[in-house]
Amino acid sequence: MDFSYIFCSAKIKKDSLEAAGFSTTDSVTYTMSRSVSDNAFMADIALSLTDQTLSVHLFDTATGEKYALFDMPSSHGAFVSSLREEVQKIIAEIRSKCFESKDLKDDYIAWIKTKFGTEPDFPWPDTPDYCVFRCPNGKWFALVMKIKYKQLGLSGDEELRVVNMKADCTEIPTLVDHTSIFPAWHMNKKHWITVLLTAASDFEKLCELTQKSYELVNR
């Protein structure tokens, strides 16, 4: 099962990997094994710094065979769900020990207020996690919201903060990297992008893109 979405939300702390239980032979690929379900299964965890991937495969301790149902999204039985929940706790522990997580929302909103002299607008009372920032012409140039990873085409049901903003349609194909910048969620992907408000995002680049969005919308 793929847990690589973690690299979109946090920065790896390489020096903490071995202390957390990972081993490596090349300082690039790290592995770890953890028992699951009272030692009935073994979770083999592989982390690659080069590819920025984190994956887990389960093996039956008695037979050594791979437990294929764990990797099948269509499998939703109570037992496999319990295994996934236990593995998810292991992943949460790894993220806590080996990754630096930070929500950039507050810093980002403070920057917008200072830079453009505008306050957030909450047009949807039932969704307080959604706010927009408007240009003097009344049109909005940034929509801050909370969505799930899977809504960006990533695995995982966890939520994260993002911002939708306008971009030059000729530049969008090169801007989108599917790591911190994505095709716009729930908007016209030809003219808008979605940028993550996480530790993995370049704050300076985020501000630069926001400035460009303001200029495009305020014409």
C-alpha positions as CSV (number, residue, x, y, z in Angstrom):
1,M,0.0,0.0,0.0
2,D,1.3,3.4,-0.9
3,F,1.7,6.1,1.7
4,S,3.8,8.5,-0.3
5,Y,1.3,11.3,0.1
6,I,3.2,12.0,3.4
7,F,5.9,13.7,1.4
8,C,3.3,16.2,0.2
9,S,2.5,17.3,3.7
10,A,5.8,17.2,5.5
11,K,9.6,17.4,5.2
12,I,11.7,14.4,5.9
13,K,14.2,14.5,8.8
14,K,16.8,12.2,7.5
15,D,18.9,12.2,10.7
16,S,15.9,10.7,12.6
17,L,15.3,7.6,10.4
18,E,17.7,5.2,11.9
19,A,16.8,6.2,15.5
20,A,13.2,5.5,14.5
21,G,14.1,1.9,13.5
22,F,14.9,2.2,9.8
23,S,18.1,0.6,8.4
24,T,19.9,1.5,5.2
25,T,22.9,0.4,3.1
26,D,23.1,3.4,0.8
27,S,21.6,6.4,2.8
28,V,18.9,6.6,0.1
29,T,16.6,3.6,0.6
30,Y,15.5,2.9,4.1
31,T,13.6,-0.2,5.3
32,M,11.9,-1.3,8.5
33,S,9.8,-4.4,9.6
34,R,7.1,-4.2,12.2
35,S,4.8,-6.9,13.6
36,V,1.1,-6.5,13.1
37,S,-2.0,-8.2,14.6
38,D,-0.2,-9.9,17.5
39,N,2.7,-11.1,15.2
40,A,0.4,-12.8,12.8
41,F,1.7,-10.5,10.1
42,M,4.9,-8.6,9.3
43,A,4.7,-5.1,7.8
44,D,7.7,-4.4,5.5
45,I,8.1,-0.7,5.2
46,A,10.2,0.9,2.4
47,L,11.1,4.6,2.2
48,S,13.0,6.1,-0.7
49,L,14.5,9.6,-0.4
50,T,15.3,9.7,-4.1
51,D,11.7,8.9,-5.3
52,Q,10.0,10.3,-2.2
53,T,8.0,7.2,-1.8
54,L,6.8,5.3,1.3
55,S,5.2,1.9,0.9
56,V,4.0,-1.0,3.1
57,H,3.4,-4.6,2.3
58,L,2.1,-7.2,4.7
59,F,3.3,-10.8,4.9
60,D,1.8,-13.7,6.7
61,T,4.3,-14.6,9.5
62,A,3.5,-18.3,9.3
63,T,3.8,-18.8,5.6
64,G,5.9,-15.9,4.5
65,E,3.3,-15.1,1.7
66,K,2.3,-11.6,0.8
67,Y,-1.2,-10.7,2.1
68,A,-2.7,-9.5,-1.2
69,L,-6.0,-8.2,0.2
70,F,-4.2,-5.5,2.1
71,D,-3.2,-3.9,-1.2
72,M,-6.6,-4.2,-2.8
73,P,-8.7,-0.9,-2.5
74,S,-11.9,-2.9,-3.2
75,S,-11.3,-5.1,-0.1
76,H,-13.3,-3.6,2.8
77,G,-13.8,-6.6,5.2
78,A,-13.6,-6.0,8.9
79,F,-10.4,-8.0,9.3
80,V,-8.4,-6.2,6.5
81,S,-9.8,-2.9,7.7
82,S,-8.4,-3.6,11.2
83,L,-5.0,-4.4,9.7
84,R,-5.0,-1.1,7.7
85,E,-5.9,0.8,10.8
86,E,-3.0,-0.8,12.7
87,V,-0.6,0.0,9.8
88,Q,-2.0,3.5,9.7
89,K,-1.0,4.0,13.3
90,I,2.6,2.8,12.4
91,I,2.7,5.4,9.6
92,A,1.4,8.1,12.0
93,E,4.3,7.2,14.3
94,I,6.8,7.4,11.5
95,R,5.5,10.7,10.5
96,S,5.7,12.0,14.0
97,K,9.3,10.9,14.5
98,C,10.8,11.3,11.0
99,F,8.9,14.2,9.4
100,E,8.5,17.8,10.1
101,S,4.8,18.7,9.7
102,K,3.5,22.3,9.6
103,D,0.2,23.9,8.5
104,L,1.1,27.1,6.6
105,K,-2.5,28.4,6.8
106,D,-2.0,31.0,9.5
107,D,1.4,32.3,8.1
108,Y,-0.1,32.4,4.6
109,I,-3.2,34.3,5.7
110,A,-1.1,36.8,7.7
111,W,1.0,37.4,4.6
112,I,-2.0,38.0,2.4
113,K,-3.4,40.5,4.9
114,T,-0.1,42.4,5.1
115,K,0.6,42.3,1.4
116,F,-2.8,43.1,-0.1
117,G,-4.5,44.8,2.9
118,T,-7.5,42.5,2.6
119,E,-9.4,40.4,5.1
120,P,-10.8,36.9,4.6
121,D,-14.4,36.5,3.5
122,F,-16.4,33.5,4.6
123,P,-19.1,33.2,1.9
124,W,-20.2,29.7,3.0
125,P,-21.3,29.7,6.7
126,D,-21.6,26.0,6.8
127,T,-18.0,25.5,5.8
128,P,-15.9,27.6,8.2
129,D,-12.7,26.0,6.8
130,Y,-13.3,27.8,3.5
131,C,-12.4,31.5,3.1
132,V,-11.7,33.7,0.1
133,F,-9.6,36.8,-0.5
134,R,-10.8,39.4,-2.9
135,C,-9.3,42.0,-5.1
136,P,-10.6,45.6,-5.1
137,N,-12.8,44.6,-8.1
138,G,-14.6,42.2,-5.9
139,K,-13.3,39.0,-7.5
140,W,-11.4,36.5,-5.4
141,F,-7.8,35.6,-6.1
142,A,-7.3,33.0,-3.4
143,L,-9.6,30.3,-1.9
144,V,-8.2,28.7,1.3
145,M,-9.9,25.4,2.2
146,K,-9.5,22.0,3.7
147,I,-9.9,18.9,1.5
148,K,-8.8,15.3,1.5
149,Y,-5.7,13.9,-0.2
150,K,-7.8,11.6,-2.4
151,Q,-9.5,14.7,-3.9
152,L,-6.2,15.5,-5.4
153,G,-5.7,12.0,-6.8
154,L,-3.5,10.9,-3.9
155,S,-4.1,8.0,-1.6
156,G,-5.3,8.7,1.9
157,D,-8.5,10.0,3.6
158,E,-6.6,12.5,5.8
159,E,-7.4,16.2,5.4
160,L,-5.0,19.0,4.5
161,R,-5.1,22.7,3.9
162,V,-4.8,24.0,0.3
163,V,-5.4,27.2,-1.6
164,N,-6.9,27.6,-5.1
165,M,-5.5,30.4,-7.1
166,K,-5.4,31.7,-10.7
167,A,-2.4,31.1,-12.9
168,D,-1.3,31.8,-16.4
169,C,-2.8,29.0,-18.5
170,T,0.5,28.7,-20.5
171,E,2.5,28.1,-17.4
172,I,0.2,25.7,-15.6
173,P,1.5,22.5,-17.3
174,T,5.0,23.3,-16.0
175,L,3.9,24.6,-12.6
176,V,1.9,21.4,-11.7
177,D,4.3,18.9,-10.1
178,H,1.7,16.7,-8.3
179,T,3.8,17.1,-5.1
180,S,2.8,20.6,-3.8
181,I,1.1,22.1,-6.9
182,F,-1.9,20.3,-8.5
183,P,-4.5,20.8,-11.1
184,A,-7.2,22.9,-9.5
185,W,-9.7,21.0,-7.4
186,H,-13.3,21.7,-8.2
187,M,-12.4,24.5,-10.6
188,N,-11.4,25.2,-14.2
189,K,-8.0,23.4,-14.5
190,K,-7.1,25.5,-17.5
191,H,-6.9,28.7,-15.5
192,W,-6.6,27.6,-11.8
193,I,-4.2,25.6,-9.6
194,T,-4.3,24.1,-6.1
195,V,-1.3,24.6,-3.9
196,L,-0.7,22.7,-0.6
197,L,-0.4,24.7,2.6
198,T,2.0,22.3,4.2
199,A,5.7,22.1,5.2
200,A,6.5,20.5,1.9
201,S,5.5,23.7,0.0
202,D,8.0,26.4,-0.8
203,F,6.5,29.5,1.0
204,E,8.3,31.9,-1.2
205,K,7.0,30.2,-4.3
206,L,3.5,30.1,-2.7
207,C,3.6,33.9,-2.2
208,E,4.9,34.5,-5.7
209,L,2.0,32.4,-7.2
210,T,-0.4,34.3,-5.1
211,Q,0.9,37.7,-6.3
212,K,0.5,36.5,-9.9
213,S,-3.1,35.3,-9.1
214,Y,-3.9,38.8,-7.7
215,E,-2.5,40.5,-10.8
216,L,-4.5,38.2,-13.2
217,V,-7.8,38.6,-11.3
218,N,-7.5,42.3,-10.7
219,R,-7.1,43.3,-14.3
